[in-house]
PDB file of C-alpha atoms in Angstrom:
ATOM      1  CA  UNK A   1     -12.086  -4.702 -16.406  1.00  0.00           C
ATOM      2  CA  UNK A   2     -12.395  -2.198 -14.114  1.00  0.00           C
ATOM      3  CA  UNK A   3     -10.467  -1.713 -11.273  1.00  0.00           C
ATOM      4  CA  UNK A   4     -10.652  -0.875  -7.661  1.00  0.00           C
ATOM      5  CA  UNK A   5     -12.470   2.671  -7.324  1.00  0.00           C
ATOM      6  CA  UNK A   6     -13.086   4.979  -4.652  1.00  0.00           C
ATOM      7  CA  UNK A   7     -15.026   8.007  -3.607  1.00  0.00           C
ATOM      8  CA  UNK A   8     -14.295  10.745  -3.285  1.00  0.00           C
ATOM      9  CA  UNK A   9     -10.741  11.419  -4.465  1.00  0.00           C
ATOM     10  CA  UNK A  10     -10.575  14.473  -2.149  1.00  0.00           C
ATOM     11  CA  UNK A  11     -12.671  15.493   0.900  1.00  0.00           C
ATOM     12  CA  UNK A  12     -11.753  18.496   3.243  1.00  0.00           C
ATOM     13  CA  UNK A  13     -13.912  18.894   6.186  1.00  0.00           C
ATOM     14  CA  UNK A  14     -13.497  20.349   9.517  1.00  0.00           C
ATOM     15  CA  UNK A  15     -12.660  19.046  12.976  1.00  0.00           C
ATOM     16  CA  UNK A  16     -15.565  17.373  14.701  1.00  0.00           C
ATOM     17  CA  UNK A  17     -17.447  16.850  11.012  1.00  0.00           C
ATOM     18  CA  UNK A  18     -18.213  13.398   9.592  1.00  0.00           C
ATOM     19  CA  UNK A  19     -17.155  11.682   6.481  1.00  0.00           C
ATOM     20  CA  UNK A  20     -17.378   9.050   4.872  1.00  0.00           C
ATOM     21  CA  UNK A  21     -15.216   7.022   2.246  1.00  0.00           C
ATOM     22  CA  UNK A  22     -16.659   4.634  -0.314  1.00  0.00           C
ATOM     23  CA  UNK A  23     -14.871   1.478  -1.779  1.00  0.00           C
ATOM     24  CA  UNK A  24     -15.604  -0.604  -4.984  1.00  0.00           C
ATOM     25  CA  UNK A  25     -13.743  -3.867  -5.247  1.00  0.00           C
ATOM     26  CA  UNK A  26     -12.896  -5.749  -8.412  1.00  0.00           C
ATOM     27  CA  UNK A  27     -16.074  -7.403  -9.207  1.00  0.00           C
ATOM     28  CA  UNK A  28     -16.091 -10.952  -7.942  1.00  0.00           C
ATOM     29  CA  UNK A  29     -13.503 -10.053  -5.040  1.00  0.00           C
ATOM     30  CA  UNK A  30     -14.293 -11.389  -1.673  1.00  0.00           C
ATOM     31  CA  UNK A  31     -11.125 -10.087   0.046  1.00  0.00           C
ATOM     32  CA  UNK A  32     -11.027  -6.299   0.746  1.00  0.00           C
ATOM     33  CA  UNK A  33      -8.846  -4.375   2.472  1.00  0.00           C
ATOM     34  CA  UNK A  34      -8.488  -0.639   4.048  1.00  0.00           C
ATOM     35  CA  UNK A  35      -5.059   1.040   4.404  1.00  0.00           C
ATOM     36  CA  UNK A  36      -3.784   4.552   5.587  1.00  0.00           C
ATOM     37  CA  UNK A  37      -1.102   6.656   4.822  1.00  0.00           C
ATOM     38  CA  UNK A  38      -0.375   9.281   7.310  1.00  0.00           C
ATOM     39  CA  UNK A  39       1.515  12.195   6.141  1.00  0.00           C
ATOM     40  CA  UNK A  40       5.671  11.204   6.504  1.00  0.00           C
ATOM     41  CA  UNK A  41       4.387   8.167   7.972  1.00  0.00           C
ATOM     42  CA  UNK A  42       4.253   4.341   6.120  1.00  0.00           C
ATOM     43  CA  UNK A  43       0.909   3.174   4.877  1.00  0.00           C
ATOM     44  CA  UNK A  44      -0.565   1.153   7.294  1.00  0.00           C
ATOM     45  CA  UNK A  45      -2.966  -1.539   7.322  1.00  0.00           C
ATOM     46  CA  UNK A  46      -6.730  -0.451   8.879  1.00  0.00           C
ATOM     47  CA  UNK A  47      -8.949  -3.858   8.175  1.00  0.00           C
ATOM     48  CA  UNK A  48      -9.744  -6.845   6.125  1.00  0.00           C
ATOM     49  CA  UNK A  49     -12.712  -7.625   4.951  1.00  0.00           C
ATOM     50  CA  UNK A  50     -13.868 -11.234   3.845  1.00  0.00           C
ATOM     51  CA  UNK A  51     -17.081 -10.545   2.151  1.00  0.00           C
ATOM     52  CA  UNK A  52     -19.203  -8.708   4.424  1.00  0.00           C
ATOM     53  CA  UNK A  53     -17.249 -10.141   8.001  1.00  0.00           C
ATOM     54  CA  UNK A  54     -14.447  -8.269   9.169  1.00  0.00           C
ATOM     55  CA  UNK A  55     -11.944 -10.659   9.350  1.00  0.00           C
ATOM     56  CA  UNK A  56      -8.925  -8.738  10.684  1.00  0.00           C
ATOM     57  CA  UNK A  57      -9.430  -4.760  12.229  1.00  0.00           C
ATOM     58  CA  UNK A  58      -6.542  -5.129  14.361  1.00  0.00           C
ATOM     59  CA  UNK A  59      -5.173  -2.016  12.311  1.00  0.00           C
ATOM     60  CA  UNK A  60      -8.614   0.428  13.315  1.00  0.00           C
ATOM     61  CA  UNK A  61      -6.730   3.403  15.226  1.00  0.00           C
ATOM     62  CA  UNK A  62      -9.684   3.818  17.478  1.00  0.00           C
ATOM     63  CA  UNK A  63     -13.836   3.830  17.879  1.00  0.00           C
ATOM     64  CA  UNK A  64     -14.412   6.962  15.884  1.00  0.00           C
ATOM     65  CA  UNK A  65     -13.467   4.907  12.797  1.00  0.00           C
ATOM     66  CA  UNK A  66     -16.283   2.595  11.470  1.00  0.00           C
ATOM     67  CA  UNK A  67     -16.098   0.019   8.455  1.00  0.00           C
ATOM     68  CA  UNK A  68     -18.322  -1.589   6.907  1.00  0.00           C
ATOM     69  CA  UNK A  69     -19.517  -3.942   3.878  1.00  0.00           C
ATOM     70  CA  UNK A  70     -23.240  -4.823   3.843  1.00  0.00           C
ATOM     71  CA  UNK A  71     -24.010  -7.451   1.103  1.00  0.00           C
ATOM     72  CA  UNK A  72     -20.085  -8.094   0.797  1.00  0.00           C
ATOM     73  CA  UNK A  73     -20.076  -5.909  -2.327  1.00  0.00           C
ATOM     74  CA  UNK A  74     -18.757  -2.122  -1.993  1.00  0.00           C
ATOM     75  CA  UNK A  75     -17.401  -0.684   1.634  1.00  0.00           C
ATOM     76  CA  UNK A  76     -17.498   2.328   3.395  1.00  0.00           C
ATOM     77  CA  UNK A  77     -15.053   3.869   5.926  1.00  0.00           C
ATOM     78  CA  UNK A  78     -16.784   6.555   8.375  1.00  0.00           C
ATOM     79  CA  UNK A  79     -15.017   8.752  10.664  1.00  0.00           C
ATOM     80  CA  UNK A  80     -17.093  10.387  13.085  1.00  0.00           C
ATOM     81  CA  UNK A  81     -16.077  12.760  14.739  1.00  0.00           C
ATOM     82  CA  UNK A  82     -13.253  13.573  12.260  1.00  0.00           C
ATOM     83  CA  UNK A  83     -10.178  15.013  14.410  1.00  0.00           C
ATOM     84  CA  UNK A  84      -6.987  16.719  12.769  1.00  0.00           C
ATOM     85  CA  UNK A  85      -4.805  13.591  13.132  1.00  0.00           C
ATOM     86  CA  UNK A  86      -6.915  11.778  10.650  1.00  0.00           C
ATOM     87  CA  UNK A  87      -6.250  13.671   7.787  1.00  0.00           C
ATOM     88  CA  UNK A  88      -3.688  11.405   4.989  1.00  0.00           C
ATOM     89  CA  UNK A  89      -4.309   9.473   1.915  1.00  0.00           C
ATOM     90  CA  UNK A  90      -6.761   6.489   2.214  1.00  0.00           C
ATOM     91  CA  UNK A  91      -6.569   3.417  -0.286  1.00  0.00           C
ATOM     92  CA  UNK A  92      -8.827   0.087  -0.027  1.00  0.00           C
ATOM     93  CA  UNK A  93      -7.673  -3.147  -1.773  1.00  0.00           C
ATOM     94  CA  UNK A  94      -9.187  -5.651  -3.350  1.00  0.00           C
ATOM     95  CA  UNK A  95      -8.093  -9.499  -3.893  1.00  0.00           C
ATOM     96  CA  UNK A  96      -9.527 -12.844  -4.819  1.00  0.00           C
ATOM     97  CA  UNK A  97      -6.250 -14.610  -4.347  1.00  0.00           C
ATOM     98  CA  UNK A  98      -2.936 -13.026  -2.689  1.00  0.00           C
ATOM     99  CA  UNK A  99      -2.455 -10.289  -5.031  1.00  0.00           C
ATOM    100  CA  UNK A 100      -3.803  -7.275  -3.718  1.00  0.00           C
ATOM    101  CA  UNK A 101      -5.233  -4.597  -6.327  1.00  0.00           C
ATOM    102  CA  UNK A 102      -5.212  -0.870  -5.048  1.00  0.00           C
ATOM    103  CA  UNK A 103      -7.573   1.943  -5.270  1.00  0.00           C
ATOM    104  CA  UNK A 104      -6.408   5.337  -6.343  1.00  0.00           C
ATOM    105  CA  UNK A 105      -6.778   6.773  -2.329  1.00  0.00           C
ATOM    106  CA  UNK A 106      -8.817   9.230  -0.933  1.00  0.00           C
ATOM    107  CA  UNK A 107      -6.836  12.403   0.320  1.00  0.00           C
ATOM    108  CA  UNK A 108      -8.773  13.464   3.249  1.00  0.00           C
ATOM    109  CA  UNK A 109      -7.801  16.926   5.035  1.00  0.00           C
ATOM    110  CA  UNK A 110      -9.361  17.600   8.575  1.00  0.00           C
ATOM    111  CA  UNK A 111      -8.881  21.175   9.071  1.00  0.00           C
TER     112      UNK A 111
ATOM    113  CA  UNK B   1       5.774  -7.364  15.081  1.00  0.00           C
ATOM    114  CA  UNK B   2       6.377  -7.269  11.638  1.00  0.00           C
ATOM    115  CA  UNK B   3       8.600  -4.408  10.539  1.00  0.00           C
ATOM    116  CA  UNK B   4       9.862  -2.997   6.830  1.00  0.00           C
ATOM    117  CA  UNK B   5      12.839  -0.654   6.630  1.00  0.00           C
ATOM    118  CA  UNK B   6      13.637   1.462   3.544  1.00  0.00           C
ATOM    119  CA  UNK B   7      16.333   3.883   4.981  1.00  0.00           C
ATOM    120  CA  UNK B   8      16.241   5.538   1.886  1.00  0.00           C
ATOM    121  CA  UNK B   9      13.311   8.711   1.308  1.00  0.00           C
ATOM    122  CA  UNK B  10      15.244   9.714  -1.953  1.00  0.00           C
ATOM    123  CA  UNK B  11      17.854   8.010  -4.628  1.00  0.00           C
ATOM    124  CA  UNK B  12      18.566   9.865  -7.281  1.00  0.00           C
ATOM    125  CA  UNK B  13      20.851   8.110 -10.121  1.00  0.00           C
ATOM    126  CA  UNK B  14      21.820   9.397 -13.453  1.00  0.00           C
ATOM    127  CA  UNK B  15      20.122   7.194 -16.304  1.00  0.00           C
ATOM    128  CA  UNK B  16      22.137   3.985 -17.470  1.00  0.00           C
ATOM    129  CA  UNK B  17      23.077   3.718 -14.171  1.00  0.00           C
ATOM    130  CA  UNK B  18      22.539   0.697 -12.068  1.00  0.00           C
ATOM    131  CA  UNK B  19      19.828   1.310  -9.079  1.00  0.00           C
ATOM    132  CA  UNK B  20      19.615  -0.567  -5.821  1.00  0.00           C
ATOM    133  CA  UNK B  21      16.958   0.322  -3.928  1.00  0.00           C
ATOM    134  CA  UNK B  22      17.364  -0.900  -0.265  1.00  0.00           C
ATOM    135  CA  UNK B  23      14.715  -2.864   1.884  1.00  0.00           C
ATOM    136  CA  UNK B  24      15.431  -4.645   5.302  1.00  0.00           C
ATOM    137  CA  UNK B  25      12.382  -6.258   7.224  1.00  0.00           C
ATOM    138  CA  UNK B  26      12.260  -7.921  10.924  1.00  0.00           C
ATOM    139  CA  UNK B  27       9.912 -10.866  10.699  1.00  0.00           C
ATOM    140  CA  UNK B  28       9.855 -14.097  13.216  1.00  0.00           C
ATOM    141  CA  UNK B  29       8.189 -16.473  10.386  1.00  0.00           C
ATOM    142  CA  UNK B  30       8.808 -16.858   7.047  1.00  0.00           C
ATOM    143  CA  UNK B  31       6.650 -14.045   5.332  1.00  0.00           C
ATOM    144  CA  UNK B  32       6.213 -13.153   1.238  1.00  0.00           C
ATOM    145  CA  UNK B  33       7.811  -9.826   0.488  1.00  0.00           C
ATOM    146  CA  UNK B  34       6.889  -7.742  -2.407  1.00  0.00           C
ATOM    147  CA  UNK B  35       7.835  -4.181  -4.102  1.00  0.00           C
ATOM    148  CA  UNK B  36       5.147  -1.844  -4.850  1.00  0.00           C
ATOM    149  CA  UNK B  37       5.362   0.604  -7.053  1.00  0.00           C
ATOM    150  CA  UNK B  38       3.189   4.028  -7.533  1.00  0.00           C
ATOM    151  CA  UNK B  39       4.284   6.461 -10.651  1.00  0.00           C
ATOM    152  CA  UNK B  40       3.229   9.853 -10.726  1.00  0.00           C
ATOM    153  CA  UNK B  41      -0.315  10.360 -10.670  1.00  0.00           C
ATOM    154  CA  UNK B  42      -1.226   6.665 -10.650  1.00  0.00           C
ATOM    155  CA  UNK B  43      -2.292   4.135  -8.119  1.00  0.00           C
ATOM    156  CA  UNK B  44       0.144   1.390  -6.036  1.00  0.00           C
ATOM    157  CA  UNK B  45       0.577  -1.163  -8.107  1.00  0.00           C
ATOM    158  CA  UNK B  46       2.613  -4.580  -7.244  1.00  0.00           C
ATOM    159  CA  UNK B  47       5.924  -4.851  -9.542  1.00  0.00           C
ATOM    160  CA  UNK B  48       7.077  -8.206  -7.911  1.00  0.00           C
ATOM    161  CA  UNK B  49       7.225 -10.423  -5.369  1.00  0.00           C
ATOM    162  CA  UNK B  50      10.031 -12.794  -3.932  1.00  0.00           C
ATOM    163  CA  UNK B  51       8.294 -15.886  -4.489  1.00  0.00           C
ATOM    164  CA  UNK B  52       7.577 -15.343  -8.524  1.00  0.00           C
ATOM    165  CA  UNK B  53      11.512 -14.914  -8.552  1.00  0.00           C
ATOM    166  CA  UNK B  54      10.386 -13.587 -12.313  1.00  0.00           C
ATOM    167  CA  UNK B  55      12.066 -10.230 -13.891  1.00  0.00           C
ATOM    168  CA  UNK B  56      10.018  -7.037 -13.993  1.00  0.00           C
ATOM    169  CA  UNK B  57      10.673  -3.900 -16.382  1.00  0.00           C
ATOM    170  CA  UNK B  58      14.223  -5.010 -15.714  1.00  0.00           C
ATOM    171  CA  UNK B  59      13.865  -4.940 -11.996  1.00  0.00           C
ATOM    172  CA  UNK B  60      14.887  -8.016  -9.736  1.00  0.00           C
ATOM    173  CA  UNK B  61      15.344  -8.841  -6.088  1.00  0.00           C
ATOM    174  CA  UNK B  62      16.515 -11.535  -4.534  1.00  0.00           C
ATOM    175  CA  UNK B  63      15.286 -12.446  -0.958  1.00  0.00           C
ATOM    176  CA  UNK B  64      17.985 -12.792   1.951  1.00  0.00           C
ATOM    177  CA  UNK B  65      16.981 -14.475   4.784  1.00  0.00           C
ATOM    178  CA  UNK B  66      20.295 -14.321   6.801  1.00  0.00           C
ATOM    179  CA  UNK B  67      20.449 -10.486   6.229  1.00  0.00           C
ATOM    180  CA  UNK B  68      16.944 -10.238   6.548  1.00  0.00           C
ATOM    181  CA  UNK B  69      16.636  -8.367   3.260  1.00  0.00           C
ATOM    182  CA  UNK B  70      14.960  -7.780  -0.437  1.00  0.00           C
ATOM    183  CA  UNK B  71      16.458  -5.351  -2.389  1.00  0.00           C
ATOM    184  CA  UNK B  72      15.722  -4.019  -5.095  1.00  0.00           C
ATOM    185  CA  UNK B  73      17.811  -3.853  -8.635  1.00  0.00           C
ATOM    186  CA  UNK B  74      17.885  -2.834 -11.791  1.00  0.00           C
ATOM    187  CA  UNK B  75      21.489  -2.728 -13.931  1.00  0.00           C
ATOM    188  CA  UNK B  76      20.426   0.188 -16.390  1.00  0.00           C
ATOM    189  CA  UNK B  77      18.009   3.024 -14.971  1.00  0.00           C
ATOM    190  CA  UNK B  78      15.704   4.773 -17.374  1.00  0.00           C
ATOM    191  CA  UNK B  79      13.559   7.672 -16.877  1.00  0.00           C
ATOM    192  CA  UNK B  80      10.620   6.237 -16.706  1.00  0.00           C
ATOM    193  CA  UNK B  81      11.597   4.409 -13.908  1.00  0.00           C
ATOM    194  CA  UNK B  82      11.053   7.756 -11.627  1.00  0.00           C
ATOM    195  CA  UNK B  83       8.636   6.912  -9.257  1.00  0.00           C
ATOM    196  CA  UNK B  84       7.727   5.867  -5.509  1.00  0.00           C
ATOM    197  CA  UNK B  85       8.980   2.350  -4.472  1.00  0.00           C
ATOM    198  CA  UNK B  86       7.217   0.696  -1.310  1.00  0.00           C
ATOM    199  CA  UNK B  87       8.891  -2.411   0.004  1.00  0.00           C
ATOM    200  CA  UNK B  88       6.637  -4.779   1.814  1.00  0.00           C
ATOM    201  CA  UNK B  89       5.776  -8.230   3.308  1.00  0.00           C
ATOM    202  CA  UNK B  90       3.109 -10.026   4.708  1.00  0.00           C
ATOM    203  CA  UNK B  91       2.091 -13.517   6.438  1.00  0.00           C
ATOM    204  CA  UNK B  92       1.083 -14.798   3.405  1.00  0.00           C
ATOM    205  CA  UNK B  93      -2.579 -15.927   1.696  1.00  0.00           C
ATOM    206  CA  UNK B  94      -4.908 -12.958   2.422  1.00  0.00           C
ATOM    207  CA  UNK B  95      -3.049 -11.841   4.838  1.00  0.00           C
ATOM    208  CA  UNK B  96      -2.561  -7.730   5.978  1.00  0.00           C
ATOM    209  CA  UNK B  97       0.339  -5.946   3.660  1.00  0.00           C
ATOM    210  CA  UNK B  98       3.159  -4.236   6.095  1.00  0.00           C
ATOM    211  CA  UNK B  99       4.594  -1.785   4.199  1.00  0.00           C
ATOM    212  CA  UNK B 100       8.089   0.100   4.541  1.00  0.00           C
ATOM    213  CA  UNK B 101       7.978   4.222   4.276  1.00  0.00           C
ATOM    214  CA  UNK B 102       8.897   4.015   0.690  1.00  0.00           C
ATOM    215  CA  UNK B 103      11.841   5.363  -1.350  1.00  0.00           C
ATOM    216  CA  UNK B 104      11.336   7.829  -4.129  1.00  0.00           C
ATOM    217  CA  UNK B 105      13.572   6.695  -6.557  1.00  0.00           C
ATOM    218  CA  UNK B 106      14.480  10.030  -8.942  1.00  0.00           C
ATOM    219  CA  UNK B 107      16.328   9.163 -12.467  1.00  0.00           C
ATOM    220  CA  UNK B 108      18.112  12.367 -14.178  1.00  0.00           C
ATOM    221  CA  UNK B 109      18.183  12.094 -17.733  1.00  0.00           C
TER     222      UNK B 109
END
């Protein structure tokens, strides 16, 4: 079975640019998740998606950051405009019961 | 607010030792605690959680809710246990993970 997958595994762009991260859940997984990891810093929780409603973006650091899961299948994370405090490691999750099943990250760099 | 302290960034032990890996959280319910787990060059991956109470690669931890903490143990390191340890808890269900800075955990053969 294949597990959670994301895209791309790197992105470098530059301050004021836009990007945007893709997420593939375990098939059959209504739960996803979005988490950060800041450089030094803990990884932190962004959002939780129950199929396509966002049942929890307490986490969302502020409106430049936009989630979303049309069709409750894959996600995508879009920062816009990107600003050199966003750079760090982004992973989603995926669960269908209270195990959550990680994604390999996206390193994003905002030069 | 939820909180997960690992004061440790880096253990090294020599292997055959024993390893305690170090994990204190501030919570005001009762929340579900795990340890992550990411080797090199792989994804986060759970290795346990309190409530399974069950025995992973050799690696236990027993949940103390007077000293608010869930550390982690093994009695004999090996070197394949090198890797990044995250300590974390949540509400429970579906809930949001909070997770603690991580320890890297370092075992000289």
């Amino acid at each position: 079975e294949a597990g959670v997958t994301q895209f791309p595994s790197h992105s470098v762009i530059e301050k004021g640019q836009t990007v945007t991260l893709r997420c593939d859940p375990i098939s059959g997984h209504d739960n996803l998740y979005w988490y950060r990891r800041v450089m030094g810093k803990e990884i932190k929780f962004l959002l939780h998606f129950v199929k396509e409603s966002k049942q929890d973006e307490s986490g969302m650091p502020n409106n430049r950051f936009l989630a979303e899961r049309t069709g409750g299948t894959y996600s995508t994370l879009k920062v816009q405009p990107a600003e050199l405090e966003d750079s760090g490691v982004y992973f989603c999750a995926s669960s269908q019961s209270d195990t959550q099943y990680f994604g390999p990250g996206t390193r994003l760099t905002v030069l | 607010a939820q909180r997960v302290t690992q004061p440790e960034k880096l253990l090294s032990v020599f292997k055959g030792a024993p390893v305690e890996l170090k994990c204190n959280y501030s919570y005001s319910g009762s929340p579900e605690l795990f340890w992550y787990v990411q080797y090199s060059r792989q994804r986060l991956q759970l290795l346990l959680r309190h409530i399974s109470r069950e025995s992973i690669k050799g690696f236990t931890a027993d949940l103390n809710k007077g000293e608010t903490s869930f550390h982690l143990k093994k009695p004999f390191a090996q070197e394949e246990d090198s890797a990044m340890y995250y300590c974390a808890l949540s509400d429970g269900g579906y809930q949001k993970v909070t997770f603690g800075t991580g320890t890297k955990l370092q075992v000289i053969p």
